[in-house]
Structures are given as C-alpha cells and as structure tokens.
DNA sequence: CCGTATCCACAACGATACTG
DNA sequence: CAGTATCGTTGTGGATACGG
C-alpha cells in the first residue's frame, strides 16, 4: 500500500491512467483533456512508462504522419481495479452526481460492483471483513 | 474518479488514511510512523477532517491528560476498499514482497479478495468486464 | 501531547517559446 | 503532433520555535 501510494499517489498519475483506460492515448489529447502543461504531462508520462504502467507505441495510419500513443500494459490494466474503486467511492460519497459509466458482465449483461469474495465466490461486506496478520 | 483523485490523490492523504485504519490515530504516532513534519501532518489531517473522512475525538484515560485521536468516519471506512485495492495491486505488481495482512470472512474464516460481482454474486474478471455508458 | 507559526530551500506548475 | 527548454510564480515540506 505504502509503495503504491508513493509511486502513484499523485493526482496527475491517476488522472492520466484514467484517460488512457478510457481510450485517450495521445499526448495532445491528454494535454487538452486534463488541462495540463506539456512539461508536466511529459514528466508524468515518462514516469508511467518507466514504472511499466504504460508503453509508448509509434504507429502510422497509411499515408499520414506517424503518431505516438500510450497504451496500458498488463500492469496498467490491472490498476483499473483501483481506479474503479475510487470511482465507486466518489459516486457514493462525493455529492457530484454519479458517473455515467458502468461495468457489465459480458455473459449476463448485469451491472458489476467491487466486493470482497472468497475462493468460492461468497461475498463479505467490506465493513465485516476481519484483518488478520498472516503467519 | 477525477474528483476523488483531485481530493485524495496525494501520497500523504492516502498514507494517513492507511495508518488510521490500522489503528494509528494520534498525532505524534502518525508523525513518527510516516516520518512527516508537524506542519504537513497538521495540514493534511485538517483537510481530511474538513472533507469528512476523519473525526477528531478528545478523550481522557482516567487520571491522565486528555488526548486527541483521529477516527475514521463512515465515509473514511468506505475508502478502505480503495486502499485495499491499492494493496492488492502493489502486492501483485511491485516486487517488494507481499503484505503480511489479509482480510478474512468472519463467517467462513476464508481469505478475501476484491472482485467484480453482479447482484447475484456471480464473479467477473476485471479484464473481462465491459464498460458501457448508462442511458 | 497536540498542534500552529515562521522561515527557507527547493520542487512543481503553467505559460510561452521553440524543435524535429 | 510530440515533445524539450526556459522562466517566473506558487506550492510543499522539513526544521525550528513556540503556545494550549
């Protein structure tokens, strides 16, 4: 937890990761969307690449100039769970209106939320869970 | 998400919340544990109280001087899910060794992890979940 | 203990300009 | 389009000192 917070506990890092997972992958788009300066974005993007959350891909749409985009690595995609937890929490406790997006099961089409489950899929409320120190 | 990140996307905020949820609730203990200056801790703690994540409680152990402690509000406890998601992610992707704590079900005693479930408890892998825009 | 106040060094940021 | 360079300003954080 502490390491994660030290590494990614930064407004910009979190927001960039969100945008990229939403499909905003280009430098200028991120810059415009997040209203941040080139320098700051450059700084954070490099750091995310270093850490291994993002990968920089250069590609060329036929005929046009080459472009660069930042894509999530496996590590970065897995972090989506944290972002999603933040979104659920914000929806519930910040009175700013609900997020317009939801996650649904590809099988049932049902809406999904984060919950604590054991290896048999039995759900426990977060408040009821007991923290224990491992042997 | 963006609001949550703007509000709490700060290393210190996250670390303080973690410590308090671990039971470190006093100013000096937090200061020592997190190796931060009085000024910074004072700043962040007040902000967390303003936001409504923490409540300041004064109490007096019989005979001794009054003390203050910071306790999580309901809002703050709910944020534990985010912290837990960060911990699971860090365990999986930062090679710093696993956290020694786990969450267990009070009923079955089984170890718990965060997963996406629908209203019937059916689990979907995070990578398989489909984001959709609500109507 | 539990903080607030002050000082100061330095990191961070936006604005702007510039390059391949 | 994707950055790097520079600059001026603001923010942050540690150290220290000090009051309830």
Short mmCIF file of C-alpha atoms (C1' of nucleotides) in Angstrom, two decimals:
data_model
loop_
_atom_site.label_atom_id
_atom_site.label_comp_id
_atom_site.label_asym_id
_atom_site.label_seq_id
_atom_site.Cartn_x
_atom_site.Cartn_y
_atom_site.Cartn_z
CA UNK A 1 0.00 0.00 0.00
CA UNK A 2 2.66 2.48 1.04
CA UNK A 3 4.72 1.70 -2.04
CA UNK A 4 1.73 2.03 -4.29
CA UNK A 5 0.80 5.34 -2.70
CA UNK A 6 4.34 6.64 -3.02
CA UNK A 7 4.54 5.59 -6.65
CA UNK A 8 1.09 6.53 -7.91
CA UNK A 9 -0.41 8.64 -5.14
CA UNK A 10 -0.43 11.67 -7.36
CA UNK A 11 -3.38 13.38 -8.90
CA UNK A 12 -1.82 13.51 -12.35
CA UNK A 13 -0.73 9.90 -12.41
CA UNK A 14 -4.20 8.75 -11.52
CA UNK A 15 -5.90 11.03 -14.00
CA UNK A 16 -3.61 10.04 -16.85
CA UNK A 17 -4.21 6.38 -16.17
CA UNK A 18 -7.92 7.01 -16.19
CA UNK A 19 -7.82 8.82 -19.51
CA UNK A 20 -5.70 6.16 -21.14
CA UNK A 21 -8.04 3.45 -19.96
CA UNK A 22 -10.89 5.47 -21.43
CA UNK A 23 -9.07 5.42 -24.73
CA UNK A 24 -7.40 8.83 -24.71
CA UNK A 25 -3.92 7.77 -25.68
CA UNK A 26 -2.28 10.66 -27.50
CA UNK A 27 -0.14 13.38 -26.00
CA UNK A 28 -2.13 16.34 -27.21
CA UNK A 29 -5.45 14.75 -26.36
CA UNK A 30 -4.33 14.02 -22.82
CA UNK A 31 -2.97 17.51 -22.51
CA UNK A 32 -6.22 19.08 -23.64
CA UNK A 33 -8.47 16.72 -21.72
CA UNK A 34 -6.63 17.10 -18.45
CA UNK A 35 -5.74 20.76 -18.94
CA UNK A 36 -2.15 20.22 -18.02
CA UNK A 37 1.06 21.70 -19.36
CA UNK A 38 3.29 19.88 -21.83
CA UNK A 39 6.07 19.75 -19.30
CA UNK A 40 4.00 18.15 -16.59
CA UNK A 41 2.43 15.65 -18.93
CA UNK A 42 5.80 14.77 -20.41
CA UNK A 43 7.17 14.24 -16.95
CA UNK A 44 4.33 12.03 -15.73
CA UNK A 45 4.01 10.03 -18.91
CA UNK A 46 7.71 9.17 -18.87
CA UNK A 47 7.43 8.12 -15.28
CA UNK A 48 4.48 5.88 -16.02
CA UNK A 49 6.43 4.30 -18.85
CA UNK A 50 9.43 3.77 -16.56
CA UNK A 51 7.28 2.16 -13.93
CA UNK A 52 5.82 -0.11 -16.57
CA UNK A 53 2.23 1.09 -16.48
CA UNK A 54 2.28 2.49 -19.99
CA UNK A 55 4.01 1.63 -23.22
CA UNK A 56 4.71 4.07 -25.95
CA UNK A 57 3.72 2.87 -29.40
CA UNK A 58 4.51 4.64 -32.62
CA UNK A 59 2.18 3.86 -35.46
CA UNK A 60 1.39 5.23 -38.86
CA UNK A 61 -2.03 5.42 -40.38
CA UNK A 62 -1.42 4.73 -44.03
CA UNK A 63 -0.34 7.86 -45.79
CA UNK A 64 -0.39 10.16 -42.79
CA UNK A 65 2.31 11.24 -40.42
CA UNK A 66 3.49 8.87 -37.71
CA UNK A 67 1.80 9.19 -34.35
CA UNK A 68 2.58 8.08 -30.88
CA UNK A 69 0.18 6.65 -28.41
CA UNK A 70 0.41 5.43 -24.89
CA UNK A 71 -1.14 2.08 -24.17
CA UNK A 72 -1.71 0.33 -20.88
CA UNK A 73 0.44 -2.65 -20.07
CA UNK A 74 -0.96 -5.61 -18.20
CA UNK A 75 0.23 -3.91 -15.04
CA UNK A 76 -1.58 -0.77 -16.01
CA UNK A 77 -4.79 -2.55 -16.89
CA UNK A 78 -4.78 -4.30 -13.54
CA UNK A 79 -4.61 -0.91 -11.86
CA UNK A 80 -8.01 -0.23 -13.31
CA UNK A 81 -9.47 -2.01 -10.33
CA UNK A 82 -8.07 0.70 -8.07
CA UNK A 83 -9.44 3.41 -10.34
CA UNK A 84 -12.78 1.71 -10.33
CA UNK A 85 -12.78 1.53 -6.55
CA UNK A 86 -12.08 5.26 -6.48
CA UNK A 87 -14.95 5.87 -8.85
CA UNK A 88 -17.40 3.83 -6.81
CA UNK A 89 -16.31 5.62 -3.67
CA UNK A 90 -16.62 9.03 -5.29
CA UNK A 91 -20.07 8.19 -6.59
CA UNK A 92 -21.17 7.18 -3.15
CA UNK A 93 -19.59 9.90 -1.03
CA UNK A 94 -18.92 12.98 -3.12
CA UNK A 95 -22.12 14.71 -3.99
CA UNK A 96 -21.17 15.43 -7.55
CA UNK A 97 -23.59 13.20 -9.35
CA UNK A 98 -22.98 9.69 -10.46
CA UNK A 99 -20.57 8.59 -13.09
CA UNK A 100 -22.30 7.79 -16.35
CA UNK A 101 -20.36 4.61 -16.92
CA UNK A 102 -20.79 1.17 -15.51
CA UNK A 103 -19.14 -2.20 -15.86
CA UNK A 104 -21.26 -5.09 -17.03
CA UNK A 105 -20.72 -8.79 -17.27
CA UNK A 106 -20.12 -9.98 -20.84
CA UNK A 107 -22.15 -13.06 -20.04
CA UNK A 108 -25.17 -11.87 -18.12
CA UNK A 109 -25.04 -8.21 -19.08
CA UNK A 110 -25.60 -7.38 -15.44
CA UNK A 111 -24.06 -4.39 -13.73
CA UNK A 112 -20.96 -5.14 -11.67
CA UNK A 113 -19.56 -3.70 -8.46
CA UNK A 114 -16.44 -4.39 -6.46
CA UNK A 115 -16.87 -6.68 -3.49
CA UNK A 116 -14.84 -8.95 -1.28
CA UNK A 117 -15.18 -12.59 -2.20
CA UNK A 118 -13.61 -15.82 -1.04
CA UNK A 119 -12.40 -18.56 -3.35
CA UNK A 120 -15.94 -19.89 -3.66
CA UNK A 121 -17.41 -16.56 -4.64
CA UNK A 122 -19.12 -15.92 -1.33
CA UNK A 123 -19.40 -12.19 -0.74
CA UNK A 124 -18.50 -10.43 2.51
CA UNK A 125 -19.29 -6.78 3.19
CA UNK A 126 -16.14 -4.73 3.42
CA UNK A 127 -17.09 -3.49 6.87
CA UNK A 128 -17.49 -7.04 8.13
CA UNK A 129 -14.15 -8.30 6.91
CA UNK A 130 -11.58 -9.07 9.57
CA UNK A 131 -7.98 -8.01 9.08
CA UNK A 132 -5.52 -10.61 10.28
CA UNK A 133 -1.76 -10.83 10.24
CA UNK A 134 -0.51 -13.77 8.26
CA UNK A 135 1.52 -16.44 9.95
CA UNK B 1 -12.92 9.35 -10.34
CA UNK B 2 -11.48 12.71 -11.25
CA UNK B 3 -12.96 14.30 -8.15
CA UNK B 4 -11.70 11.52 -5.95
CA UNK B 5 -8.24 11.81 -7.46
CA UNK B 6 -8.21 15.58 -7.04
CA UNK B 7 -9.33 15.31 -3.45
CA UNK B 8 -7.32 12.35 -2.22
CA UNK B 9 -4.76 11.73 -4.94
CA UNK B 10 -1.97 12.66 -2.64
CA UNK B 11 0.61 10.40 -1.11
CA UNK B 12 0.14 11.85 2.37
CA UNK B 13 -3.63 11.65 2.35
CA UNK B 14 -3.51 8.02 1.36
CA UNK B 15 -0.84 7.11 3.86
CA UNK B 16 -2.60 8.86 6.72
CA UNK B 17 -5.83 7.07 5.92
CA UNK B 18 -3.99 3.79 5.88
CA UNK B 19 -2.37 4.40 9.26
CA UNK B 20 -5.63 5.45 10.86
CA UNK B 21 -7.36 2.36 9.55
CA UNK B 22 -4.52 0.32 11.02
CA UNK B 23 -5.23 1.89 14.36
CA UNK B 24 -2.60 4.64 14.46
CA UNK B 25 -4.80 7.52 15.47
CA UNK B 26 -2.70 10.00 17.41
CA UNK B 27 -0.86 12.98 16.02
CA UNK B 28 2.58 12.09 17.29
CA UNK B 29 2.26 8.46 16.35
CA UNK B 30 1.26 9.37 12.82
CA UNK B 31 4.08 11.84 12.64
CA UNK B 32 6.65 9.31 13.73
CA UNK B 33 5.23 6.43 11.73
CA UNK B 34 5.03 8.39 8.49
CA UNK B 35 8.15 10.46 9.12
CA UNK B 36 6.43 13.68 8.27
CA UNK B 37 6.69 17.14 9.76
CA UNK B 38 4.14 18.56 12.17
CA UNK B 39 3.15 21.20 9.69
CA UNK B 40 2.42 18.80 6.87
CA UNK B 41 0.57 16.39 9.09
CA UNK B 42 -1.45 19.20 10.61
CA UNK B 43 -2.32 20.41 7.14
CA UNK B 44 -3.42 17.04 5.81
CA UNK B 45 -5.24 15.95 8.93
CA UNK B 46 -7.31 19.13 8.95
CA UNK B 47 -8.13 18.64 5.33
CA UNK B 48 -9.25 15.07 5.93
CA UNK B 49 -11.46 16.29 8.76
CA UNK B 50 -12.91 19.00 6.52
CA UNK B 51 -13.65 16.51 3.81
CA UNK B 52 -15.35 14.31 6.34
CA UNK B 53 -13.01 11.33 6.22
CA UNK B 54 -11.77 11.73 9.77
CA UNK B 55 -13.26 12.94 13.02
CA UNK B 56 -11.26 14.33 15.85
CA UNK B 57 -12.12 12.86 19.21
CA UNK B 58 -10.80 14.08 22.51
CA UNK B 59 -10.77 11.52 25.25
CA UNK B 60 -9.27 11.16 28.69
CA UNK B 61 -7.90 7.96 30.09
CA UNK B 62 -8.83 8.10 33.75
CA UNK B 63 -6.34 10.18 35.62
CA UNK B 64 -4.13 11.09 32.71
CA UNK B 65 -4.05 14.10 30.48
CA UNK B 66 -6.60 14.43 27.71
CA UNK B 67 -5.61 13.12 24.34
CA UNK B 68 -6.85 13.54 20.85
CA UNK B 69 -7.33 10.89 18.28
CA UNK B 70 -8.48 10.80 14.72
CA UNK B 71 -11.09 8.23 13.84
CA UNK B 72 -12.46 7.22 10.50
CA UNK B 73 -15.98 8.28 9.66
CA UNK B 74 -18.26 6.01 7.68
CA UNK B 75 -17.01 7.80 4.59
CA UNK B 76 -13.45 7.13 5.64
CA UNK B 77 -14.06 3.47 6.38
CA UNK B 78 -15.64 3.01 2.99
CA UNK B 79 -12.48 4.36 1.41
CA UNK B 80 -10.72 1.34 2.82
CA UNK B 81 -11.85 -0.55 -0.24
CA UNK B 82 -9.72 1.74 -2.39
CA UNK B 83 -6.76 1.31 -0.08
CA UNK B 84 -7.23 -2.42 -0.20
CA UNK B 85 -7.33 -2.37 -3.98
CA UNK B 86 -4.06 -0.46 -3.93
CA UNK B 87 -2.57 -3.02 -1.62
CA UNK B 88 -3.61 -5.96 -3.75
CA UNK B 89 -2.22 -4.24 -6.82
CA UNK B 90 1.06 -3.43 -5.09
CA UNK B 91 1.40 -6.99 -3.90
CA UNK B 92 0.89 -8.28 -7.40
CA UNK B 93 2.97 -5.82 -9.39
CA UNK B 94 5.60 -4.22 -7.21
CA UNK B 95 8.28 -6.68 -6.34
CA UNK B 96 8.55 -5.62 -2.76
CA UNK B 97 7.24 -8.71 -1.07
CA UNK B 98 3.70 -9.36 -0.03
CA UNK B 99 1.80 -7.51 2.61
CA UNK B 100 1.56 -9.50 5.82
CA UNK B 101 -2.09 -8.77 6.32
CA UNK B 102 -5.17 -10.29 4.80
CA UNK B 103 -8.90 -9.89 5.09
CA UNK B 104 -10.93 -12.88 6.12
CA UNK B 105 -14.61 -13.62 6.28
CA UNK B 106 -15.98 -13.56 9.83
CA UNK B 107 -18.20 -16.49 8.87
CA UNK B 108 -16.01 -18.88 6.95
CA UNK B 109 -12.62 -17.56 8.01
CA UNK B 110 -11.59 -17.67 4.40
CA UNK B 111 -9.27 -15.18 2.80
CA UNK B 112 -10.98 -12.46 0.78
CA UNK B 113 -10.02 -10.57 -2.36
CA UNK B 114 -11.67 -7.80 -4.32
CA UNK B 115 -13.62 -8.89 -7.35
CA UNK B 116 -16.40 -7.67 -9.60
CA UNK B 117 -19.73 -9.25 -8.79
CA UNK B 118 -23.28 -8.80 -10.01
CA UNK B 119 -26.30 -8.66 -7.75
CA UNK B 120 -26.38 -12.43 -7.56
CA UNK B 121 -22.77 -12.75 -6.50
CA UNK B 122 -21.53 -14.03 -9.84
CA UNK B 123 -17.90 -13.04 -10.32
CA UNK B 124 -16.47 -11.50 -13.49
CA UNK B 125 -12.76 -10.99 -14.08
CA UNK B 126 -11.86 -7.34 -14.20
CA UNK B 127 -10.31 -7.72 -17.63
CA UNK B 128 -13.49 -9.25 -19.00
CA UNK B 129 -15.84 -6.56 -17.74
CA UNK B 130 -17.38 -4.33 -20.38
CA UNK B 131 -17.60 -0.60 -19.76
CA UNK B 132 -20.86 0.87 -21.00
CA UNK B 133 -22.33 4.34 -20.89
CA UNK B 134 -25.56 4.45 -18.96
CA UNK B 135 -28.73 5.52 -20.66
"C1'" DC C 1 0.98 15.72 23.80
"C1'" DC C 2 -1.19 18.36 20.08
"C1'" DG C 3 -0.69 21.22 17.47
"C1'" DT C 4 0.12 26.41 14.96
"C1'" DA C 5 3.52 29.86 13.21
"C1'" DT C 6 7.55 31.17 10.77
"C1'" DC C 7 11.35 30.69 7.83
"C1'" DC C 8 13.51 28.99 3.95
"C1'" DA C 9 15.11 25.80 0.24
"C1'" DC C 10 13.50 23.63 -3.45
"C1'" DA C 11 10.22 21.11 -6.28
"C1'" DA C 12 6.16 21.67 -9.14
"C1'" DC C 13 3.33 24.01 -12.33
"C1'" DG C 14 1.50 26.98 -16.16
"C1'" DA C 15 2.75 29.93 -19.84
"C1'" DT C 16 5.43 30.53 -23.53
"C1'" DA C 17 8.59 29.65 -26.97
"C1'" DC C 18 10.92 26.52 -29.78
"C1'" DT C 19 12.33 21.97 -32.46
"C1'" DG C 20 12.02 17.56 -35.32
"C1'" DC D 1 1.97 16.07 -33.26
"C1'" DA D 2 5.10 15.16 -29.59
"C1'" DG D 3 7.68 16.78 -27.06
"C1'" DT D 4 12.11 19.82 -24.67
"C1'" DA D 5 13.74 24.39 -22.76
"C1'" DT D 6 13.27 28.33 -20.02
"C1'" DC D 7 11.16 31.40 -16.79
"C1'" DG D 8 8.51 33.33 -13.10
"C1'" DT D 9 5.35 32.07 -9.53
"C1'" DT D 10 3.26 29.26 -6.36
"C1'" DG D 11 3.20 25.22 -3.50
"C1'" DT D 12 5.36 21.85 -0.41
"C1'" DG D 13 7.98 20.17 3.08
"C1'" DG D 14 11.48 19.96 6.72
"C1'" DA D 15 13.42 22.43 10.66
"C1'" DT D 16 12.73 25.10 14.36
"C1'" DA D 17 10.42 27.55 17.67
"C1'" DC D 18 6.72 28.28 20.34
"C1'" DG D 19 1.73 28.14 22.82
"C1'" DG D 20 -2.51 25.26 25.00
#
